[in-house]
Coordinates of C-alpha atoms and ligand atoms in Angstrom, one line a residue:
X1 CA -0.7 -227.6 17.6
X2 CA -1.0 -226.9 21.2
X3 CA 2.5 -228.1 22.7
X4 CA 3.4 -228.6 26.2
X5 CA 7.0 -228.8 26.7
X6 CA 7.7 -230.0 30.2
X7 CA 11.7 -228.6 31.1
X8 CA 10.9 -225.6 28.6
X9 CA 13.2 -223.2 31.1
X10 CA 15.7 -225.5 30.6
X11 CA 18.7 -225.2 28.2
X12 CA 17.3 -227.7 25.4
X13 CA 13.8 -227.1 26.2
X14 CA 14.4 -222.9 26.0
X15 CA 15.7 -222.9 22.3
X16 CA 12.7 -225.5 21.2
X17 CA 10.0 -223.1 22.9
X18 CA 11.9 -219.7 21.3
X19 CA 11.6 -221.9 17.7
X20 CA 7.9 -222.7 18.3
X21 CA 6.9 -219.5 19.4
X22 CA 8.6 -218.2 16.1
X23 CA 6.5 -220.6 13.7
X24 CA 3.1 -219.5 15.6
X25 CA 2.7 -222.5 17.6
X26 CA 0.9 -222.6 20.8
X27 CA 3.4 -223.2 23.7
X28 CA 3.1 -223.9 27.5
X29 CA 6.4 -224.3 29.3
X30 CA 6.1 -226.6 32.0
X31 CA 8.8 -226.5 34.3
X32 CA 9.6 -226.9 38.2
X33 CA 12.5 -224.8 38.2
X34 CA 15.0 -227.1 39.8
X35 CA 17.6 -226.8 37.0
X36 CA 15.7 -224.6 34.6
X37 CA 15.5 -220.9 34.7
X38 CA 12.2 -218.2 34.8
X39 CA 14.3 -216.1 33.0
X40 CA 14.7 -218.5 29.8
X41 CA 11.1 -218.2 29.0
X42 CA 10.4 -215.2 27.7
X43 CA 7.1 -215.6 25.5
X44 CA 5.1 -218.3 26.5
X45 CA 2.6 -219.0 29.4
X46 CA 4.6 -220.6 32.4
X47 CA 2.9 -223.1 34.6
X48 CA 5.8 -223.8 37.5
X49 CA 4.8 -227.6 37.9
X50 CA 6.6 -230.9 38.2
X51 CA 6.5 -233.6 36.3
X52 CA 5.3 -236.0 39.8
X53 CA 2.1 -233.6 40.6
X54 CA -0.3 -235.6 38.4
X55 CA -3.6 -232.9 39.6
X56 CA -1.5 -230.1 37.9
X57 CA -0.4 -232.0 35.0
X58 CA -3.7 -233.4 34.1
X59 CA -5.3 -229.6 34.9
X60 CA -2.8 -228.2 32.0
X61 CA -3.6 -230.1 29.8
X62 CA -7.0 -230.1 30.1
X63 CA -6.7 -225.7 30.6
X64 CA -5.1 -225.1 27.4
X65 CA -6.0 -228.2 25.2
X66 CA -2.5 -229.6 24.5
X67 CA -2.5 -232.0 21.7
X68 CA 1.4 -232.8 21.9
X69 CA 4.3 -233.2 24.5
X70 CA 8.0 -232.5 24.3
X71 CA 9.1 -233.7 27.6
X72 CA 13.1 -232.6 28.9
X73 CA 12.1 -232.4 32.1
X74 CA 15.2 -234.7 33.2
X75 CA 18.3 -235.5 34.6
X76 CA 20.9 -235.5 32.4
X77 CA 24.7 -235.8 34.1
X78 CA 26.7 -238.6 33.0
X79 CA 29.2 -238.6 36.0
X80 CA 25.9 -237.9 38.5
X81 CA 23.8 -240.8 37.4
X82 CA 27.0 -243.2 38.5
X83 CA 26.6 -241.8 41.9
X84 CA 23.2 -240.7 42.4
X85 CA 21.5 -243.7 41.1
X86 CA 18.5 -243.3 42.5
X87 CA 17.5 -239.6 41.9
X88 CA 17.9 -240.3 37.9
X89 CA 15.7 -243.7 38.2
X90 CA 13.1 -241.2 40.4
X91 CA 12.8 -238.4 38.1
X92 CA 13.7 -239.9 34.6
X93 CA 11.9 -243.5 34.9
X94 CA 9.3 -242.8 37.3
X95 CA 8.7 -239.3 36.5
X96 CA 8.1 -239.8 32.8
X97 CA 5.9 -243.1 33.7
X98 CA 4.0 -240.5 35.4
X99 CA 3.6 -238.2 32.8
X100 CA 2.8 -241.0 30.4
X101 CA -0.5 -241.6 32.7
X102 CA -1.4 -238.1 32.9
X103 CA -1.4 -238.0 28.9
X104 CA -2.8 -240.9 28.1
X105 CA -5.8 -240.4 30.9
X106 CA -6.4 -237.2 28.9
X107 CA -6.3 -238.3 25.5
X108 CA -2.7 -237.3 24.6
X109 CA -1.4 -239.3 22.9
X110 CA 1.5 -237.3 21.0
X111 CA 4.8 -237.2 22.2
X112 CA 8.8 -236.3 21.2
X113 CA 10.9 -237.6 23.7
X114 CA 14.6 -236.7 25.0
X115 CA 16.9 -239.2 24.8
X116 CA 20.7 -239.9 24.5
X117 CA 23.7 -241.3 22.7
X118 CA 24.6 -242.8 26.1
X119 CA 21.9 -245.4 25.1
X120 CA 24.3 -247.1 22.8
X121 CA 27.1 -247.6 25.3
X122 CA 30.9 -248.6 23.8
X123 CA 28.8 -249.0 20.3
X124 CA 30.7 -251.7 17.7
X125 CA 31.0 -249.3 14.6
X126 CA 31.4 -245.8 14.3
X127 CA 29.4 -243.7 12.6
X128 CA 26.4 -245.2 15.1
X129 CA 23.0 -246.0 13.5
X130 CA 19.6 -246.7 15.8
X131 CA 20.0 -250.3 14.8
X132 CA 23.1 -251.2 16.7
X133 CA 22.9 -252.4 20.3
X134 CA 21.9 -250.0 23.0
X135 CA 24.3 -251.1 26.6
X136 CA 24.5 -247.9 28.7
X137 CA 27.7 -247.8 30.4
X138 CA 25.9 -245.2 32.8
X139 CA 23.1 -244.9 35.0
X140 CA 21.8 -241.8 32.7
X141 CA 21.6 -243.5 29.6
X142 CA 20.0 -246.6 31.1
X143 CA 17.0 -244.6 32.0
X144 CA 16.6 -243.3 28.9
X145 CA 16.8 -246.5 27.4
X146 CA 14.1 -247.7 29.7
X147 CA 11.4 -245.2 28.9
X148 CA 12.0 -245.7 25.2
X149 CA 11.4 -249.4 25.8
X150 CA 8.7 -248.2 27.7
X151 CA 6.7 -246.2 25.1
X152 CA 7.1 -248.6 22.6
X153 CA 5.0 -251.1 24.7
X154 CA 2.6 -248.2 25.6
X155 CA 2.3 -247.5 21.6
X156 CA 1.7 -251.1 21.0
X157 CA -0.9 -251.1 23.7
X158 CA -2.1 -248.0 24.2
X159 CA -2.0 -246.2 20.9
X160 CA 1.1 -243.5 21.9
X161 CA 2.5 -242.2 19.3
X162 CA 6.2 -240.9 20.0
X163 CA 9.6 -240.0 18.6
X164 CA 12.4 -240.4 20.5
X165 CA 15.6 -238.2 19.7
X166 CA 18.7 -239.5 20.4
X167 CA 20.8 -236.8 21.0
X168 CA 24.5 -236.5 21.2
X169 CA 26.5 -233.5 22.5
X170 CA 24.5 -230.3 22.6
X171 CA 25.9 -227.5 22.6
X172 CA 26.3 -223.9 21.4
X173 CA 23.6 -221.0 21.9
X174 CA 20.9 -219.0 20.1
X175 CA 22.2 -216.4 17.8
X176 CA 20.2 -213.6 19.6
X177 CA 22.6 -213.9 22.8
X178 CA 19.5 -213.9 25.3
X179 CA 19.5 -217.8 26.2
X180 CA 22.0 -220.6 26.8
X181 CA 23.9 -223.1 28.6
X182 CA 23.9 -222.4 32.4
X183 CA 24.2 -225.2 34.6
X184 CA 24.5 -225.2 38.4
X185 CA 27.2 -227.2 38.9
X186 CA 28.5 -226.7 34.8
X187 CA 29.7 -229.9 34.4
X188 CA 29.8 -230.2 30.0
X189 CA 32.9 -229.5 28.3
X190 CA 32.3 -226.7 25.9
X191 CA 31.0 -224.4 28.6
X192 CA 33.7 -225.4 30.8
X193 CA 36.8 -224.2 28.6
X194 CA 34.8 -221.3 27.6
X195 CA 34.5 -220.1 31.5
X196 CA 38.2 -221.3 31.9
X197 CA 39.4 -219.2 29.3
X198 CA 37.6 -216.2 31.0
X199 CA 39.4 -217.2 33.7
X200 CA 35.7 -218.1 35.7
X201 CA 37.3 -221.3 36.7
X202 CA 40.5 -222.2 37.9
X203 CA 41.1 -224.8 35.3
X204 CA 39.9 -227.6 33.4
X205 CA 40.5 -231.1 34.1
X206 CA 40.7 -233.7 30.6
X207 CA 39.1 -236.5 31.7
X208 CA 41.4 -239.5 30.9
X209 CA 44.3 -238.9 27.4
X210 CA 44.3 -242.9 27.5
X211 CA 40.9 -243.9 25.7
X212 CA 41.0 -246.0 22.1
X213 CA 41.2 -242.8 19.9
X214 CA 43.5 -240.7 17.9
X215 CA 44.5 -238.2 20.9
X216 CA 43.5 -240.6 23.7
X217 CA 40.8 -238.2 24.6
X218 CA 37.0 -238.8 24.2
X219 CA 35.8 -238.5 21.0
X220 CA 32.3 -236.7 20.8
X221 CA 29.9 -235.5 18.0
X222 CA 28.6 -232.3 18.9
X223 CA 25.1 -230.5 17.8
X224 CA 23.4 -227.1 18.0
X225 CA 20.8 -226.8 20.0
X226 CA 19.4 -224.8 17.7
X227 CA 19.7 -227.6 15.2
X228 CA 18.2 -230.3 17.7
X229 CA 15.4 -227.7 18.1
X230 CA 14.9 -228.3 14.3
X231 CA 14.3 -231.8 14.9
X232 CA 12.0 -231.4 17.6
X233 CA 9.5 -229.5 14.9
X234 CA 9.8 -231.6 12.5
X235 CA 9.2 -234.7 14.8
X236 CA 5.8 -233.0 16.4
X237 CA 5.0 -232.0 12.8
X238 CA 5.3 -235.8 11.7
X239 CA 3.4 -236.8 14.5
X240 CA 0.6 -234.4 13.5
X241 CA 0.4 -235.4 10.6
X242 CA 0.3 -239.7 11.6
X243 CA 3.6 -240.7 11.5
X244 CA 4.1 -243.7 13.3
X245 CA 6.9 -244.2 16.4
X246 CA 10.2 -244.0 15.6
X247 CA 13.6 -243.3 17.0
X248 CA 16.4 -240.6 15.8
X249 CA 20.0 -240.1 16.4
X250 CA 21.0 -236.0 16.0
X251 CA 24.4 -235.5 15.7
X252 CA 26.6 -233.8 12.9
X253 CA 28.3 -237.0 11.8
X254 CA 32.0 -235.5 12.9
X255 CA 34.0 -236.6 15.8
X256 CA 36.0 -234.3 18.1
X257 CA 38.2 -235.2 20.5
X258 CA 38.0 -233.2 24.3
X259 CA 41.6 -231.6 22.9
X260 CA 40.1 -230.5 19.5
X261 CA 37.4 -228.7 21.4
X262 CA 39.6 -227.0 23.8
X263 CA 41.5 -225.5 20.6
X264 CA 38.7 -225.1 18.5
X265 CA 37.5 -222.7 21.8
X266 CA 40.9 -221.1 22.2
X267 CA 41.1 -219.9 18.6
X268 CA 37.2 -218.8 19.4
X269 CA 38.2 -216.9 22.0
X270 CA 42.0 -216.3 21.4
X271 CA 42.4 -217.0 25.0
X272 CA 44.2 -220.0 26.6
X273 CA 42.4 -221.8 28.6
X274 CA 44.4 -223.9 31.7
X275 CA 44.1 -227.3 31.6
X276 CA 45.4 -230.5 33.5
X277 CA 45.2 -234.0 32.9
X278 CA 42.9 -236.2 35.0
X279 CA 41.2 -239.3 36.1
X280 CA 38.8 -241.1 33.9
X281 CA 35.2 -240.2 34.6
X282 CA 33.5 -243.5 35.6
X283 CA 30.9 -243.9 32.0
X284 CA 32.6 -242.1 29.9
X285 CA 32.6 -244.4 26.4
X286 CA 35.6 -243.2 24.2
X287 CA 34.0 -242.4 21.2
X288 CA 30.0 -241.3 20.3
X289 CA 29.6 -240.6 16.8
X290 CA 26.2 -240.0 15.1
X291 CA 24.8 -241.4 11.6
X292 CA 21.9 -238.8 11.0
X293 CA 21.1 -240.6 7.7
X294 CA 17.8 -241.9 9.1
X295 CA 16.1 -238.6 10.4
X296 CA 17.5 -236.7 7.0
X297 CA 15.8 -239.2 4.8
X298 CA 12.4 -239.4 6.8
X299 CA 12.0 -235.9 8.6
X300 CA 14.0 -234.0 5.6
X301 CA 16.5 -232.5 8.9
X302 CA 19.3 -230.6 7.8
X303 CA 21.5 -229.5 10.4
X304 CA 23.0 -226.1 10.3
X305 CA 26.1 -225.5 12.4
X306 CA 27.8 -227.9 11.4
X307 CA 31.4 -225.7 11.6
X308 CA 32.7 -226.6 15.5
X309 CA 34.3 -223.0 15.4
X310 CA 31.2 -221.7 14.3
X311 CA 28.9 -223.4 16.5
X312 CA 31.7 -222.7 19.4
X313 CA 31.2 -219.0 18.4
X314 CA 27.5 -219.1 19.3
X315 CA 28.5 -220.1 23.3
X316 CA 30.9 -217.8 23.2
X317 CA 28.7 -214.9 22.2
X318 CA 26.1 -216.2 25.4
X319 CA 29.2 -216.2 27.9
X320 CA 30.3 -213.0 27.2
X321 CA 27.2 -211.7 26.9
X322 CA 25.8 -213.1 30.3
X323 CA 28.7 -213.8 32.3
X324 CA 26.9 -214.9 35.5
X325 CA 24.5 -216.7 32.9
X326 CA 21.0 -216.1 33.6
X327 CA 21.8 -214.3 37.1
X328 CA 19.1 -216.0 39.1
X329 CA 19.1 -218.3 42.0
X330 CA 16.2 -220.6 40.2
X331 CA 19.7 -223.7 38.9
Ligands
UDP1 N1 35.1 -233.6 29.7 C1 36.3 -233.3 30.2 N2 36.4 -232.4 31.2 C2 35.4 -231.8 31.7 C3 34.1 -232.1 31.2 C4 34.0 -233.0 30.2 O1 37.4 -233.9 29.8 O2 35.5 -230.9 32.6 C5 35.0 -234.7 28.7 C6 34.1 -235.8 29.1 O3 34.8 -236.8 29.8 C7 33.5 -236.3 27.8 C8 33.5 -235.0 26.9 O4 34.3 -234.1 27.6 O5 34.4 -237.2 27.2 C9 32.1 -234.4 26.8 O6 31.5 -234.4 28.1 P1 30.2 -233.6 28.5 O7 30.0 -233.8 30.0 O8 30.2 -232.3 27.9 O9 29.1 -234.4 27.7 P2 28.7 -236.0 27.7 O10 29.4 -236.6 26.6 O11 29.0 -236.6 29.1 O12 27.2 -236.0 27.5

């Protein structure tokens, strides 16, 4: 295979490049360096491109022969998708829609999409399987949900061939200690009591201790990123090989609530991280939890980290190992 992965210098997209370039696949990271890092790609040819210069695109494609895409390249902020509207509609709607063209005018016709747990919304039933409704309650996950609406029509039409990977919270880092979470404003949870706790921040705010849950705080499932990157092989693999479209959730199939993290990453850390209590944040639903079953029985995924301490560990290693993250001005 010959993979471009437009957002490859991102945090996802850097740990499914480093697992690529370890089975011997051919990788191009294709990244515009907006919220992505130079320094996150460390093997691979780098083409600095965006996802809206169709001359570029098309010209990568046809330079190293890609035969598959794993597109990132995308906003991904809950809380700025409710007031930015229109940048996530720009870059994830019309921005993929782009790309899409590009392929498809070049004969590329394989693809492993990003998407979300926010499609689902305030889902019905808990574990969530890929059947139940898909409502956003945000901006972020409705454009999701539109390009995967999208490419079904384009695979019906146009002979696409994706899977799209519904992910829930990623998190953690590589065991090597080189790449990770760093996000210019950090706005996800574990990274937030993790810089807390090293005192990098003057607190953390819990987002709302009134939600329909066992603590009041939001319930999440959260997932390696080395476990998602997993997936991502095993969905361009399936691909390769003629598997037909299809849509995964990725999630470990246990709940924690925002207070269970923040102890899990005290004991981590054996450091106390300072907390308040605050506001709702408009799109939060109160619980996401993940049936896998469906990508298990198909793909044969088997998640690894699926101990939060453990997996909190690997993030922990990255922050104290790169406290000012990657160090450049590139986020
Ligand atoms: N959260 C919080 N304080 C923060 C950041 C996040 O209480 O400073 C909560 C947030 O409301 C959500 C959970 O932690 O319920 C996970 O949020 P994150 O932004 O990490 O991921 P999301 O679920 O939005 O993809």
């Amino acid at each position: 295979m010959r993979v471009l992965v437009t957002g490859g210098a991102g945090y996802i997209g850097s740990h499914i490049v480093r697992l690529l370039e370890k089975t011997g696949e051919n990788v191009i990271v294709y990244d515009n360096l907006v919220t992505g890092h130079q320094a996150a790609v460390k093997n691979s040819t780098f083409v600095n491109g965006d996802i809206f210069d169709s001359e570029l695109l098309a010209a990568t494609i046809k330079k190293y022969d890609i035969t598959s895409v794993i597109h990132f390249a995308a906003y991904s902020l809950v809380g700025v998708s409710m007031v930015k509207p229109q940048e996530y509609y720009h870059n994830n709607v019309v921005g993929t829609l782009n790309l899409l063209d590009v392929m498809l005018a070049n004969g590329v016709k394989q693809l492993v999409f990003s998407s979300t747990a926010a499609v689902y919304g305030e889902p019905e039933n808990s574990p969530i399987t890929e059947d139940m409704p898909q409502n956003p309650t945000n901006v972020y996950g409705r454009t999701k949900l539109i390009m995967e609406n999208a490419m079904a029509d384009y695979s019906r039409s146009y002979g696409l061939k994706y899977i799209a990977l519904r992910y829930f919270n990623a998190c953690g880092a590589d065991d090597a200690g080189d790449i990770g979470e760093d996000h210019s404003p950090e706005t996800h949870l574990i990274p937030l009591v993790l810089k807390a706790c090293m005192g990098k921040t003057p607190g953390l705010k819990i987002f709302g201790d009134d939600y329909p849950t066992h603590d009041g705080t939001c319930v999440r499932d959260y997932i390696h990123v080395n476990d998602l990157a997993q997936a991502h092989l095993l969905a361009l693999k399936a691909l390769a090989s003629g598997h037909e479209s299809a849509v995964y959730n990725l999630g470990n199939g246990n709940g924690f609530s925002v207070k269970e993290i923040i102890e899990a990453a005290e004991a981590v850390t054996g450091l106390t991280a300072p907390k308040e209590m605050a506001l709702r944040r408009a799109g939060d639903p109160a619980a996401l939890v993940a049936s896998s079953v469906k990508i298990r029985q198909d793909l044969g995924w088997q998640p690894e980290y699926t101990d939060i301490n453990k997996l909190i560990a690997t993030a922990w290693r990255w922050h104290q190992d790169n406290p000012n993250g990657f160090g450049d001005k590139s986020c």
